Amino acid sequence: MKRSRQEKMLELISRYEIDTQDELISRLRENGFKVTQATVSRDIRELKIAKMTTGKGTYRYVLPKQVDTGTGMKFNTALIDSIISVESACNLVVLKTYPGMANAVAVGIDSMNFGQILGCVAGDDTIFVATRDEDSAKTIAERFCDLMKAI
């Protein structure tokens, strides 16, 4: 239960501009998690979630440090940890994640702005990453495998 709650927290924070624990608690409850403020506070500390100033002068929660992949790509370590397997087929890379994490991981992939990636489609636990060609798919798959090993 704790792991799925924390995964949902990471997904919500990556998807929405959440600026208070009350808003995070509310969104977790909307997703079926019965949480208290103390639990959310502990999870925030454990996950190393921080607050950052936005361009509007307000604050929002942000995910923990990111890993630089050496090609200008940055990816959150918690999201890398959510990936179970990586395979390439033709010009696609297929990523399997823990249930409920595919959307958060796909958002991270989209933010990488890597020229060989044309786009992502995410379900609950699977992501299809479309690349320019078969060689690009193999390269991207290898990079994700290397990231998974580095964590």
C-alpha angles and dihedrals in degrees: 000000000000093000094049091046091051092046089052090050090054091048093049093048092049092048103041137036097246114181105172139042088236091060091047091049090049093051091047090051090050086057094052101264116131102208139163127217090251092055093049091047091052091047091051090054094045093048091045091233111171138191120245133188114250126215088260093061093254129112132245137179115259132192122255125274120313131231118237107221094202094251098077090271116130122193132176114251092223090055092049087053088056093063114098101179143359128205135164128215122177105315095340133093113203116204122190116203137178111282112285095015103090095089093051092048091047090053088054092049092049090052092057092077091208110173096222093058114085096182148305136248116197133193126176098294106357133072127192111204112195115210133187095255145344094275090053090051091053092048093049092046091051091050092052090048090051091050091051091052093048094058 
